[in-house]
């Protein structure tokens, strides 16, 4: 399932709105269950998927339009239905809010694309209250009834480190729908958020935006510089499925150093064009804030849960299994996982579901492990993991944590592929050496 092989069909924005309405009503009526913490793991965290409808220029809301308040309706479902019945909402473009985390030295999740959210505090009434509080603290958006309506949740999952062996916390995603045509002004927390980005769901569903995130695992495994260089040469980087974000609106935190660096950005020589002079022409690299925005890992897994409920219902087909850049390891992993991937494909097509998910990585939340050193966390953002509990048929028969289903058991294959590839390298090297020795002996 490569990015290029995904279905290319797309749904117009107006049609997507109606599908989103049905999905949110379904999620509101059938919430996912609360997952209990694993033994000796009391930590919980929550994130908020904030949705809005960007009005179309031909169906702009009247200036006299008033927001929908909870007091007008018997239930939240009634408020969701009434919102989508408005002309400007029915013909708008659905978008979701992402944040880019602030750059911090020594933070393994620095500058990652994520959702507003963070760790649940003792004063929070529940997991949802933590999502509301963190959204207010990080981006200055109050998810109150005046501007937003709760629209259900997505599957909770246990986040782990050390290749799934060390549970860290339970992650709880919640969905909120802004009900006003004018989005409240965001106020970014400089120590947490570098920028915010409103991204159309159409862009997230587009196969053309599928790409890869390359993760250096040497720094996660090796303890010395020499060890890191050896691992980098021997294994290379890991490749993860990613989505290139195409924001319709971006807001930067202008008070942070990465927005306007103090040091000059030195020009680089471009020597790839043979028509330029011998030493090339200066090419100024982009600022850190102008780099590509890639959604991957745990955040992509959470977003994929929602996207897979929307047409063309094939978001998971554009997703790829994690692999390595080293050609031989990639080939060995592909061979060893061939039957596994075929079986998982059939499971998804048959609609078999399982909860809860256990995933590796913390790239979608802001969390500091007060009980240990950050280096104790394994490879971040893998989004690969396992399920505990019985595989079951969901009440609706169509909803689940899709990425977790696909990756259940993939850990073991990864851990086998690397030593098998090394053994093959040693065998080939020994065979070549023996052949050379025989030739020289003659």
XYZ file of C-alpha atoms in Angstrom:
442
model
C 0.000 0.000 0.000
C 2.193 2.821 -1.235
C 1.109 6.435 -1.330
C 0.949 6.372 -5.083
C -1.371 3.393 -5.134
C -4.122 4.993 -3.079
C -7.478 5.701 -4.594
C -7.523 9.023 -6.345
C -11.240 9.690 -6.068
C -12.201 12.815 -4.165
C -15.390 14.211 -2.697
C -16.457 17.857 -3.227
C -16.365 20.032 -0.123
C -20.160 20.364 -0.005
C -20.598 16.610 -0.240
C -17.948 16.044 2.401
C -19.856 18.293 4.793
C -22.883 16.002 4.734
C -20.734 12.928 5.287
C -19.012 14.694 8.175
C -22.394 15.512 9.667
C -23.433 11.858 9.589
C -20.097 10.773 11.062
C -20.239 13.257 13.940
C -23.820 12.299 14.767
C -22.766 8.649 14.798
C -19.772 9.373 17.042
C -21.938 11.468 19.355
C -24.515 8.687 19.651
C -21.981 5.855 20.018
C -18.970 7.069 22.036
C -15.940 4.855 22.357
C -15.469 3.324 25.820
C -13.077 4.650 28.422
C -9.901 2.601 28.672
C -8.557 1.801 32.118
C -4.906 2.397 32.852
C -2.456 -0.508 32.767
C -1.067 -1.555 36.167
C 1.317 0.985 37.697
C 0.667 3.485 34.886
C -1.558 6.248 36.321
C -0.903 8.869 33.650
C -3.555 9.941 31.170
C -3.498 12.609 28.440
C -6.101 14.104 26.125
C -6.059 15.845 22.750
C -8.720 17.888 20.969
C -9.565 17.520 17.276
C -11.125 20.923 16.632
C -13.201 21.133 13.443
C -14.599 24.185 11.712
C -16.464 24.919 8.495
C -14.761 27.502 6.298
C -17.562 29.400 4.484
C -17.612 29.399 0.687
C -17.498 32.824 -0.942
C -20.829 32.151 -2.696
C -22.548 31.053 0.525
C -21.185 33.467 3.071
C -23.112 33.691 6.364
C -25.229 36.785 6.979
C -23.811 39.357 9.364
C -26.837 38.938 11.625
C -26.286 35.206 12.170
C -26.217 34.173 15.829
C -24.310 31.239 17.333
C -26.153 28.105 18.375
C -26.369 27.703 22.139
C -26.965 24.464 24.019
C -30.037 25.945 25.678
C -31.835 25.980 22.312
C -31.708 22.202 21.919
C -32.629 19.144 23.896
C -29.410 17.318 23.007
C -25.984 17.852 21.530
C -27.073 15.856 18.490
C -29.816 18.402 17.864
C -27.294 21.191 17.958
C -25.005 19.375 15.498
C -27.900 18.792 13.088
C -29.076 22.394 13.338
C -25.569 23.666 12.662
C -25.211 21.709 9.416
C -28.668 22.829 8.257
C -27.396 26.397 7.935
C -26.721 27.341 4.327
C -23.165 28.566 4.905
C -22.257 25.416 6.847
C -23.839 23.058 4.310
C -21.769 24.567 1.484
C -18.522 25.186 3.362
C -15.186 23.404 3.552
C -14.487 21.305 6.698
C -11.108 21.945 8.322
C -9.210 20.653 11.348
C -6.796 22.495 13.634
C -3.186 21.327 13.985
C -0.361 22.798 16.005
C 3.380 22.709 15.436
C 5.107 22.271 18.745
C 7.764 24.763 19.776
C 11.405 23.831 19.256
C 13.066 22.854 22.508
C 16.604 21.568 22.930
C 16.701 17.958 24.080
C 12.995 17.402 23.397
C 12.502 14.373 21.160
C 9.128 15.689 20.009
C 10.323 19.181 19.210
C 8.604 20.868 16.251
C 6.263 17.922 15.665
C 2.811 18.373 14.155
C 0.153 17.542 16.727
C -3.253 18.369 18.154
C -3.816 20.719 21.099
C -3.643 18.671 24.261
C -1.545 17.340 27.083
C -1.453 15.488 30.353
C -4.483 15.237 32.602
C -4.003 17.084 35.895
C -5.501 16.083 39.256
C -7.887 19.041 39.170
C -9.410 17.943 35.835
C -12.864 16.429 36.280
C -12.291 13.848 33.543
C -10.338 13.172 30.352
C -12.497 15.519 28.285
C -11.959 18.336 30.774
C -8.217 17.896 30.284
C -8.610 18.323 26.517
C -10.645 21.512 27.030
C -8.160 22.970 29.513
C -5.087 22.134 27.422
C -6.653 23.655 24.296
C -7.276 26.884 26.170
C -3.765 26.960 27.639
C -1.948 26.130 24.391
C -3.864 28.053 21.722
C -6.229 30.303 23.697
C -9.386 28.671 22.328
C -12.238 28.162 24.804
C -14.325 25.177 23.753
C -17.401 26.589 25.470
C -20.999 26.139 24.339
C -20.984 29.643 22.863
C -18.544 28.645 20.120
C -18.269 24.838 20.073
C -20.195 21.619 20.558
C -18.687 18.304 21.724
C -19.023 15.791 18.883
C -17.897 12.520 20.412
C -14.525 10.881 20.756
C -12.116 8.559 18.964
C -10.596 5.309 20.254
C -8.453 5.712 23.333
C -5.065 4.025 23.244
C -2.183 3.105 25.519
C 0.996 4.922 24.486
C 4.189 2.946 25.034
C 7.947 3.194 24.665
C 10.778 0.706 24.179
C 9.100 -1.055 21.254
C 5.816 -1.482 23.076
C 7.315 -2.972 26.227
C 6.905 0.043 28.520
C 3.398 1.566 28.856
C 3.487 5.293 29.505
C -0.075 6.587 29.521
C -3.560 6.409 28.046
C -4.268 8.911 25.244
C -7.858 10.125 24.840
C -8.869 12.039 21.645
C -12.032 14.199 21.666
C -13.754 15.979 18.777
C -15.172 19.519 18.926
C -17.077 21.377 16.238
C -16.890 25.170 16.127
C -20.368 26.541 15.456
C -19.523 30.144 14.588
C -18.560 31.291 11.067
C -15.885 33.565 12.542
C -13.159 31.534 14.225
C -12.084 33.035 17.562
C -8.630 34.597 17.549
C -6.025 32.120 18.731
C -3.436 33.010 21.373
C -0.398 30.737 21.130
C 1.597 29.690 24.200
C 5.239 30.465 23.230
C 6.769 27.668 25.291
C 4.475 25.036 23.782
C 3.278 26.073 20.315
C 5.235 27.511 17.398
C 2.294 27.811 14.997
C -1.275 26.715 14.308
C -2.623 25.467 10.999
C -6.183 25.025 9.736
C -6.073 22.216 7.170
C -9.015 21.178 4.937
C -10.153 17.585 5.329
C -10.059 17.374 1.524
C -6.295 17.902 1.635
C -5.868 15.224 4.290
C -7.874 12.778 2.175
C -5.952 13.572 -1.013
C -3.574 10.766 -2.111
C -1.363 13.428 -3.695
C -0.328 14.613 -0.222
C 0.946 11.207 0.943
C 4.656 11.109 1.669
C 7.158 9.739 4.191
C 8.759 10.856 7.416
C 12.404 9.789 7.800
C 13.356 9.143 11.411
C 16.946 8.760 12.595
C 16.864 5.846 15.034
C 20.609 5.780 15.684
C 20.333 8.532 18.301
C 17.608 6.515 20.041
C 19.632 3.305 20.173
C 23.322 4.191 20.392
C 24.909 5.830 23.429
C 28.078 7.242 21.819
C 28.872 9.243 18.694
C 30.756 6.298 17.230
C 27.846 4.009 17.964
C 25.413 6.419 16.326
C 27.539 6.591 13.177
C 27.778 2.803 13.049
C 24.019 2.346 13.447
C 23.346 5.025 10.840
C 25.584 3.285 8.308
C 24.303 -0.188 9.146
C 20.565 0.460 9.396
C 19.902 3.914 7.956
C 16.699 5.748 8.811
C 13.232 4.405 9.397
C 10.475 5.477 7.019
C 6.970 6.201 8.281
C 3.774 7.044 6.461
C 3.087 10.781 6.526
C 0.714 13.372 5.119
C 1.921 16.728 3.824
C -0.317 19.404 5.328
C -1.713 22.117 3.055
C -3.080 24.784 5.420
C -5.706 27.305 4.412
C -4.739 29.505 7.352
C -1.583 29.658 9.472
C -0.757 31.642 12.578
C 2.808 31.883 13.897
C 3.960 32.664 17.397
C 6.108 35.676 16.550
C 7.802 35.900 19.947
C 9.808 32.680 19.601
C 13.353 32.522 18.241
C 12.607 30.185 15.341
C 10.157 32.687 13.808
C 12.893 35.284 13.300
C 16.308 33.681 13.952
C 18.981 35.914 15.456
C 21.712 34.256 13.420
C 21.798 34.892 9.664
C 20.670 32.083 7.386
C 23.761 31.412 5.298
C 23.351 30.893 1.595
C 24.189 27.473 0.226
C 25.811 26.763 -3.113
C 23.596 25.071 -5.663
C 25.858 22.809 -7.709
C 23.127 20.692 -9.262
C 22.505 22.984 -12.229
C 25.138 22.554 -14.950
C 24.200 25.849 -16.606
C 25.415 27.968 -13.678
C 29.057 28.957 -13.058
C 31.548 26.423 -11.779
C 30.942 27.038 -8.087
C 27.179 27.365 -8.377
C 24.959 30.228 -7.271
C 23.988 31.029 -3.690
C 20.715 29.486 -2.562
C 19.210 30.666 0.713
C 17.604 27.840 2.712
C 14.125 28.421 4.149
C 13.559 29.559 7.704
C 12.657 26.805 10.189
C 9.038 28.010 10.212
C 8.835 27.683 6.416
C 9.718 23.998 6.313
C 7.245 21.291 5.231
C 4.489 20.331 7.648
C 4.311 16.542 7.901
C 1.701 14.688 9.919
C 2.944 11.262 10.982
C 3.160 8.746 13.800
C 0.630 8.799 16.597
C -0.999 12.032 15.394
C -1.542 10.513 11.954
C -3.012 7.413 13.571
C -5.525 9.503 15.527
C -6.430 11.562 12.463
C -6.724 8.407 10.391
C -9.426 7.114 12.716
C -11.635 10.010 11.622
C -10.584 10.080 7.965
C -11.387 6.400 7.544
C -15.014 7.203 8.394
C -15.272 9.634 5.474
C -15.533 8.914 1.724
C -13.935 7.298 -0.140
C -13.471 5.235 3.076
C -10.012 4.142 1.950
C -7.752 6.407 3.998
C -5.902 3.392 5.365
C -5.014 2.272 1.834
C -2.748 5.306 1.470
C -0.987 4.374 4.687
C 2.273 2.384 4.577
C 3.933 0.056 7.037
C 7.095 1.435 8.686
C 10.282 0.263 7.014
C 13.971 1.133 6.652
C 15.956 3.083 4.084
C 18.633 0.376 3.900
C 17.653 -1.621 0.772
C 18.502 -5.063 2.134
C 16.679 -4.545 5.440
C 13.716 -3.117 3.557
C 13.617 -6.182 1.292
C 13.922 -8.640 4.185
C 11.184 -6.839 6.125
C 8.926 -6.839 3.062
C 9.423 -10.585 2.557
C 8.962 -11.497 6.223
C 5.826 -9.357 6.546
C 4.181 -10.307 3.231
C 1.727 -12.847 4.647
C 1.177 -10.675 7.727
C 0.202 -7.669 5.617
C -2.113 -9.742 3.419
C -3.876 -11.125 6.492
C -4.287 -7.672 8.037
C -5.703 -6.359 4.776
C -8.372 -9.058 4.877
C -9.140 -8.299 8.525
C -9.775 -4.655 7.712
C -11.921 -5.526 4.702
C -14.005 -7.922 6.806
C -14.558 -5.179 9.347
C -12.969 -6.954 12.291
C -12.261 -4.471 15.075
C -10.399 -4.381 18.357
C -10.047 -1.961 21.259
C -8.099 -0.551 22.946
C -4.989 0.344 21.016
C -1.483 0.338 22.362
C 0.818 2.626 20.401
C 4.398 3.742 20.580
C 5.304 7.415 20.631
C 4.306 10.733 22.141
C 4.455 13.002 19.131
C 0.829 14.122 19.414
C 0.874 15.372 22.998
C 2.934 17.614 25.249
C 4.161 15.454 28.092
C 7.155 15.532 30.383
C 8.031 12.330 32.182
C 8.751 13.624 35.675
C 9.795 10.193 36.838
C 12.553 9.546 34.354
C 14.963 10.910 31.806
C 13.634 11.663 28.296
C 16.157 9.213 26.901
C 14.217 6.392 28.504
C 11.535 6.841 25.857
C 11.995 4.653 22.799
C 11.653 5.588 19.146
C 9.002 8.282 19.170
C 6.021 8.514 16.907
C 6.094 5.044 15.424
C 2.354 4.708 15.628
C 2.918 0.962 15.661
C 1.664 -1.188 18.444
C -0.515 -3.998 19.639
C -4.000 -4.438 20.996
C -4.958 -6.076 24.212
C -8.468 -7.392 24.665
C -10.703 -9.433 22.426
C -11.187 -8.682 18.761
C -14.833 -7.830 18.417
C -17.409 -6.441 16.037
C -18.082 -2.785 16.776
C -21.634 -1.696 17.518
C -21.729 0.139 14.217
C -19.650 -2.483 12.433
C -17.505 0.115 10.698
C -15.487 2.053 13.278
C -12.171 1.204 14.876
C -8.590 2.295 15.385
C -7.531 1.138 11.927
C -3.782 1.693 12.132
C -3.605 -0.278 15.358
C -5.380 -3.216 13.735
C -2.946 -3.189 10.831
C 0.099 -3.013 13.081
C -0.879 -5.558 15.698
C 2.141 -7.878 15.756
C 4.287 -5.852 13.333
C 6.790 -5.141 16.136
C 7.944 -8.733 16.193
C 8.600 -8.791 12.455
C 10.656 -5.578 12.635
C 12.765 -7.011 15.443
C 13.400 -10.147 13.370
C 14.108 -8.385 10.077
C 17.181 -6.455 11.232
C 19.205 -9.434 12.544
C 18.143 -11.543 9.557
C 19.421 -8.826 7.206
C 22.670 -8.599 9.174
C 23.071 -12.373 8.941
C 22.556 -12.215 5.179
C 25.137 -9.440 4.944
C 27.631 -11.561 6.873
C 26.876 -14.580 4.689
C 27.356 -12.616 1.478
C 30.547 -11.015 2.805
C 31.893 -14.426 3.823
C 31.017 -15.918 0.430
C 32.687 -13.058 -1.424
C 35.716 -13.256 0.828
C 35.978 -17.000 0.352
C 35.673 -16.649 -3.429
C 38.405 -14.009 -3.458
C 40.635 -16.191 -1.291
C 40.148 -19.173 -3.613
C 40.945 -17.016 -6.616
C 44.103 -15.609 -5.039
C 45.204 -19.067 -3.916
C 45.141 -20.290 -7.497
